[in-house]
PDB file of C-alpha atoms in Angstrom:
ATOM      1  CA  MET A   1      94.820 111.110  98.442  1.00 60.00           C
ATOM      2  CA  ALA A   2      93.630 109.342 101.509  1.00 71.00           C
ATOM      3  CA  LYS A   3      95.373 106.524 102.906  1.00 81.00           C
ATOM      4  CA  ARG A   4      93.801 102.597 102.069  1.00 88.00           C
ATOM      5  CA  GLU A   5      95.262  99.086 102.164  1.00 94.00           C
ATOM      6  CA  TYR A   6      95.750  97.132  99.310  1.00 97.00           C
ATOM      7  CA  ASN A   7      96.270  93.505  98.934  1.00 98.00           C
ATOM      8  CA  ILE A   8      98.899  92.223  96.782  1.00 98.00           C
ATOM      9  CA  ALA A   9      99.398  88.674  95.738  1.00 98.00           C
ATOM     10  CA  VAL A  10     102.575  86.964  93.796  1.00 99.00           C
ATOM     11  CA  LYS A  11     102.538  84.437  91.785  1.00 98.00           C
ATOM     12  CA  LYS A  12     105.296  83.029  89.639  1.00 98.00           C
ATOM     13  CA  ASP A  13     105.080  83.168  85.774  1.00 96.00           C
ATOM     14  CA  GLY A  14     107.784  81.272  84.470  1.00 97.00           C
ATOM     15  CA  LYS A  15     111.289  82.978  85.641  1.00 97.00           C
ATOM     16  CA  PHE A  16     109.271  86.321  87.005  1.00 98.00           C
ATOM     17  CA  TYR A  17     107.227  86.780  89.874  1.00 99.00           C
ATOM     18  CA  VAL A  18     104.025  88.976  89.119  1.00 99.00           C
ATOM     19  CA  GLY A  19     102.560  91.094  91.645  1.00 98.00           C
ATOM     20  CA  TYR A  20      98.699  92.002  91.063  1.00 98.00           C
ATOM     21  CA  CYS A  21      96.263  93.868  93.158  1.00 98.00           C
ATOM     22  CA  PRO A  22      92.331  92.162  93.202  1.00 97.00           C
ATOM     23  CA  GLU A  23      90.940  95.454  94.022  1.00 96.00           C
ATOM     24  CA  ILE A  24      92.070  97.266  91.376  1.00 96.00           C
ATOM     25  CA  PRO A  25      93.134  94.592  88.120  1.00 93.00           C
ATOM     26  CA  GLN A  26      95.069  97.319  86.206  1.00 95.00           C
ATOM     27  CA  ALA A  27      97.660  97.587  88.540  1.00 98.00           C
ATOM     28  CA  ARG A  28     100.351  94.747  88.292  1.00 98.00           C
ATOM     29  CA  GLY A  29     103.798  94.518  88.528  1.00 98.00           C
ATOM     30  CA  GLN A  30     106.701  92.183  88.122  1.00 98.00           C
ATOM     31  CA  GLY A  31     110.043  91.399  89.193  1.00 99.00           C
ATOM     32  CA  ASN A  32     112.830  88.777  89.576  1.00 99.00           C
ATOM     33  CA  THR A  33     112.479  88.093  93.070  1.00 99.00           C
ATOM     34  CA  LYS A  34     108.918  88.242  94.946  1.00 98.00           C
ATOM     35  CA  ALA A  35     110.019  91.696  96.794  1.00 99.00           C
ATOM     36  CA  GLU A  36     110.598  93.518  93.335  1.00 99.00           C
ATOM     37  CA  ALA A  37     107.151  92.509  92.186  1.00 99.00           C
ATOM     38  CA  ILE A  38     105.414  93.777  95.216  1.00 98.00           C
ATOM     39  CA  LYS A  39     107.529  97.184  94.956  1.00 99.00           C
ATOM     40  CA  ASP A  40     106.511  97.160  91.269  1.00 99.00           C
ATOM     41  CA  ALA A  41     102.581  96.284  92.354  1.00 98.00           C
ATOM     42  CA  LYS A  42     102.706  99.323  94.929  1.00 98.00           C
ATOM     43  CA  ARG A  43     103.940 101.844  92.514  1.00 98.00           C
ATOM     44  CA  ALA A  44     101.335 100.744  89.319  1.00 98.00           C
ATOM     45  CA  ILE A  45      98.267 100.994  92.542  1.00 97.00           C
ATOM     46  CA  ARG A  46      99.880 104.599  93.128  1.00 96.00           C
ATOM     47  CA  LEU A  47      99.684 105.452  89.697  1.00 96.00           C
ATOM     48  CA  CYS A  48      96.276 104.003  88.655  1.00 96.00           C
ATOM     49  CA  ARG A  49      95.022 106.240  92.378  1.00 94.00           C
ATOM     50  CA  ALA A  50      96.385 109.287  91.025  1.00 94.00           C
ATOM     51  CA  PHE A  51      95.066 108.473  87.148  1.00 94.00           C
ATOM     52  CA  LEU A  52      91.302 107.608  89.018  1.00 88.00           C
ATOM     53  CA  GLU A  53      91.390 110.923  91.044  1.00 87.00           C
ATOM     54  CA  LEU A  54      91.658 113.208  87.882  1.00 88.00           C
ATOM     55  CA  LEU A  55      88.524 111.468  86.671  1.00 83.00           C
TER      56      LEU A  55
END
């Protein structure tokens, strides 16, 4: 898997933070803190990329 940089935007939604990747709309994460939301979104990006490589 080639290295690539993606943007992660974070916004507060109620009592949680939501991180999402504009380049891969399906890649979203959430957490109690911004850091947790970013970490979860990075995991979602990796999973989406792995799935797309299988196609």
